[in-house]
GROMACS .gro file of C-alpha atoms in nm:
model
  157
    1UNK     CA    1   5.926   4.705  -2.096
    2UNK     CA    2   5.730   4.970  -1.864
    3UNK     CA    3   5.430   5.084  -1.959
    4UNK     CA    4   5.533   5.356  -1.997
    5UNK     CA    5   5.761   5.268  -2.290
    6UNK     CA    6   5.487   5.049  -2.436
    7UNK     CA    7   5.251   5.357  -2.541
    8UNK     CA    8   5.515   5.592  -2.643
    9UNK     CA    9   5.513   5.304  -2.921
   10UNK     CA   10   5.117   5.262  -2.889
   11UNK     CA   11   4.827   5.500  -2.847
   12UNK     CA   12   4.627   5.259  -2.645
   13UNK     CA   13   4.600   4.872  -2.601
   14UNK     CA   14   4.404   4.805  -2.901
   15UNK     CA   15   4.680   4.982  -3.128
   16UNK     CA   16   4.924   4.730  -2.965
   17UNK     CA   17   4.689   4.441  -3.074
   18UNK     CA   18   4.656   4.529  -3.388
   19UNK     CA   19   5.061   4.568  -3.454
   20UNK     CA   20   5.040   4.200  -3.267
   21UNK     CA   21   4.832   4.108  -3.545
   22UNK     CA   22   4.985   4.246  -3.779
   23UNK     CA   23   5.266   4.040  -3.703
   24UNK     CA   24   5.101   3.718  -3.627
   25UNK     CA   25   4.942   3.781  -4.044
   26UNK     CA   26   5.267   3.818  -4.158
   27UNK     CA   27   5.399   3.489  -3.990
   28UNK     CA   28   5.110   3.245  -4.152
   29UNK     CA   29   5.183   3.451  -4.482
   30UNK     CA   30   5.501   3.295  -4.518
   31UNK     CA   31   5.386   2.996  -4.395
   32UNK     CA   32   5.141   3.004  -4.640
   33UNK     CA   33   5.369   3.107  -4.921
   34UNK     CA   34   5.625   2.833  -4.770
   35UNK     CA   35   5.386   2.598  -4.828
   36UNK     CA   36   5.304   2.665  -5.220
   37UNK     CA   37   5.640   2.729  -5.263
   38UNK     CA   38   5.696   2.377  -5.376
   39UNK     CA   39   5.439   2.298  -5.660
   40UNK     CA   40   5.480   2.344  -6.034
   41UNK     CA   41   5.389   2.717  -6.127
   42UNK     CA   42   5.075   2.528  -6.372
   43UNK     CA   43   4.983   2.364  -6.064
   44UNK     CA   44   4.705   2.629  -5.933
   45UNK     CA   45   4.480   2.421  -5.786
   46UNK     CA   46   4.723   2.212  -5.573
   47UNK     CA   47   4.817   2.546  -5.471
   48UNK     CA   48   4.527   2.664  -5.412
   49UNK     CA   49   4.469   2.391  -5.153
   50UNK     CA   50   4.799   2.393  -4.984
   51UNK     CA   51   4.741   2.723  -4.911
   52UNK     CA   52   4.428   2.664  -4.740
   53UNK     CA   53   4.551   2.384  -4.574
   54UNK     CA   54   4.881   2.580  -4.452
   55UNK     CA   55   4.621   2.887  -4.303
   56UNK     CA   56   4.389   2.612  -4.147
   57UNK     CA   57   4.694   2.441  -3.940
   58UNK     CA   58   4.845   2.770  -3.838
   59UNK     CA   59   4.461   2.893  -3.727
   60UNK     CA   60   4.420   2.577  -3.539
   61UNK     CA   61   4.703   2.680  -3.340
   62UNK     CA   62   4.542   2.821  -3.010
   63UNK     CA   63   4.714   3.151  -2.930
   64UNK     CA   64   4.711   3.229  -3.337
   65UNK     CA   65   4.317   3.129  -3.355
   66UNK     CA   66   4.268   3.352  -3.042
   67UNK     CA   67   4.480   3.648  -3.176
   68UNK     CA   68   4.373   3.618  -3.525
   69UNK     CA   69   3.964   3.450  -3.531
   70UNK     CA   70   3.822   3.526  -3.189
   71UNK     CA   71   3.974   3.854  -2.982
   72UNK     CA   72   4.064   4.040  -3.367
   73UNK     CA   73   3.717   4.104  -3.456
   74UNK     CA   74   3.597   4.212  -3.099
   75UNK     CA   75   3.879   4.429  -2.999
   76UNK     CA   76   3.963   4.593  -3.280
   77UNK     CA   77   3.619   4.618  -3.489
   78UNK     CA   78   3.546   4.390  -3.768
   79UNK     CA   79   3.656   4.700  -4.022
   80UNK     CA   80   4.015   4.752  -3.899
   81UNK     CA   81   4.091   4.345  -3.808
   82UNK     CA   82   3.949   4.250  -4.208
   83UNK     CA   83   4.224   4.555  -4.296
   84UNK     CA   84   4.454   4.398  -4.154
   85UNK     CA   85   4.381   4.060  -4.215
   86UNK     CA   86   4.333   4.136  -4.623
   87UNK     CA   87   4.677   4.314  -4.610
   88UNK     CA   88   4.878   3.954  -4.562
   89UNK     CA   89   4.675   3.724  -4.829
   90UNK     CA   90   4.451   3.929  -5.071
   91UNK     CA   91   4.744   3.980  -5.288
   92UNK     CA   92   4.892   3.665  -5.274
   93UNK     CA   93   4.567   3.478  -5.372
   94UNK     CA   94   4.465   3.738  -5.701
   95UNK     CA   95   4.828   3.709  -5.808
   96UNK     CA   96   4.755   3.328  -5.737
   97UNK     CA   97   4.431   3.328  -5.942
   98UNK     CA   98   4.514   3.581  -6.224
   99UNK     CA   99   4.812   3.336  -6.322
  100UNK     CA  100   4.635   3.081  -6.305
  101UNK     CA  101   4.337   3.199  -6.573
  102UNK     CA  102   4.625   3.316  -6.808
  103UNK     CA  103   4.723   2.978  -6.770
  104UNK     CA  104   4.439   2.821  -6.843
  105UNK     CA  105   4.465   2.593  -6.539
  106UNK     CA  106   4.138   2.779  -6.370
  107UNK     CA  107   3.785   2.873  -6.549
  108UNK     CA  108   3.801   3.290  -6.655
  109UNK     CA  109   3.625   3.493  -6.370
  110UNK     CA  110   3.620   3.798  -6.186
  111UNK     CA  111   3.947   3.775  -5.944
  112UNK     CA  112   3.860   4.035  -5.724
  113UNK     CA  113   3.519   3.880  -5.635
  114UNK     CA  114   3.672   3.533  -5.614
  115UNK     CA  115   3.958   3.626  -5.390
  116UNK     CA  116   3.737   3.763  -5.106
  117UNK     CA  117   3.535   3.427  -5.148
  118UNK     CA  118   3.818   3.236  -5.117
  119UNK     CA  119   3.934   3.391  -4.839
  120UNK     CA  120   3.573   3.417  -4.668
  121UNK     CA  121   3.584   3.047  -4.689
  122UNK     CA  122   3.842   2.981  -4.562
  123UNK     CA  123   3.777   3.222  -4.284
  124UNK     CA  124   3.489   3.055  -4.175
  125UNK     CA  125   3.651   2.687  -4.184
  126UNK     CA  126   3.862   2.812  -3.953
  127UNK     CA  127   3.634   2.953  -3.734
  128UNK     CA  128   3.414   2.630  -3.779
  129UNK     CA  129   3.693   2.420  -3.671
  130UNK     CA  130   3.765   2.666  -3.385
  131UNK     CA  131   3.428   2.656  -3.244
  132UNK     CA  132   3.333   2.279  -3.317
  133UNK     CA  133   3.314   2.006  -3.017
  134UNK     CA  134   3.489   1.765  -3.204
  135UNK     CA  135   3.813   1.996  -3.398
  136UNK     CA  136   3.954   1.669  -3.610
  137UNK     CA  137   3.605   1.562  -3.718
  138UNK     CA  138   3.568   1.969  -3.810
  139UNK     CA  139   3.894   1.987  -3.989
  140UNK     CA  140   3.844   1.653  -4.168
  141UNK     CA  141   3.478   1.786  -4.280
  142UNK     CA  142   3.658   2.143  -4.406
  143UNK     CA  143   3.979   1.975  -4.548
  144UNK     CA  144   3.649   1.782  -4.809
  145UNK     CA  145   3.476   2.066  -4.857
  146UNK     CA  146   3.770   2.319  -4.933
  147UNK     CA  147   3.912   2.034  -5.169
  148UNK     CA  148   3.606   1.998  -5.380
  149UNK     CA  149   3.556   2.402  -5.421
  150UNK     CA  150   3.878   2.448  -5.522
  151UNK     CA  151   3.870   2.161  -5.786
  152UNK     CA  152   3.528   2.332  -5.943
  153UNK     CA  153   3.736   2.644  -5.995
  154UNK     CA  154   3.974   2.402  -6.252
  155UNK     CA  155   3.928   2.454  -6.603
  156UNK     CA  156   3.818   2.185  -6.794
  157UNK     CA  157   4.076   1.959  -6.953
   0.00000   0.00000   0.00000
């Protein structure tokens, strides 16, 4: 494709990343959803966790952790990447959540305010793992922690 070509599709480079982004969200969505796909629909938490675990292989990935974690943020702004970002998962996780308190399978609380936690965490496991001298020590250290706050969010039996 000529250059030419490429930004009668895109304004300027940055408006190319983000529809590369865009993309690359869309991809570890279904992974993501690929992943849960299996579990009983009662089975929140296991869900829960499988979905973290699904985003935290695909972000381990080097071109995806440099497209998504590291050049996102600085090329496009933190407000437009987090747009973009949120478009893929923030639905997937309240519909996730909300079905999961009418279940009774996780403690009442505010989904909104949860989701973005969730997804903060995970976030920064990613970018913990990313940035950490010694990545399966890293992921074995998030894969605990990311376990046990997902099992305090189970209602008690």
């Amino acid at each position: 494709m000529t250059r030419g070509a490429l930004y009668h599709q895109f304004t300027d480079k940055a408006d190319l990343f983000a529809a590369v982004l865009d993309q690359v969200e869309a991809e570890i969505a279904h992974r993501v959803a690929d992943a849960v796909a299996g579990f009983a629909a009662d089975d929140t938490v296991g869900m829960l966790v499988a979905g973290a675990d699904a985003w935290l292989d695909a972000s381990s990935e080097a071109d995806l952790q440099r497209i998504v974690l590291l050049d996102g943020p600085s090329v496009l702004g933190w407000d437009r990447w987090r747009e973009i970002c949120l478009r893929h998962t923030v639905g997937l996780i309240a519909a996730l959540l909300r079905d999961g308190i009418a279940r009774g399978s996780l403690v009442a609380q505010p989904v909104d305010a949860l989701t973005h936690v969730l997804v903060g965490a995970v976030d920064e496991a990613a970018l913990y793992i990313a940035r950490a001298e010694h990545t399966a020590e890293a992921r074995a250290d998030m894969d605990l922690v990311i376990r046990r706050l997902t099992l305090a969010l189970a209602a008690p039996l």
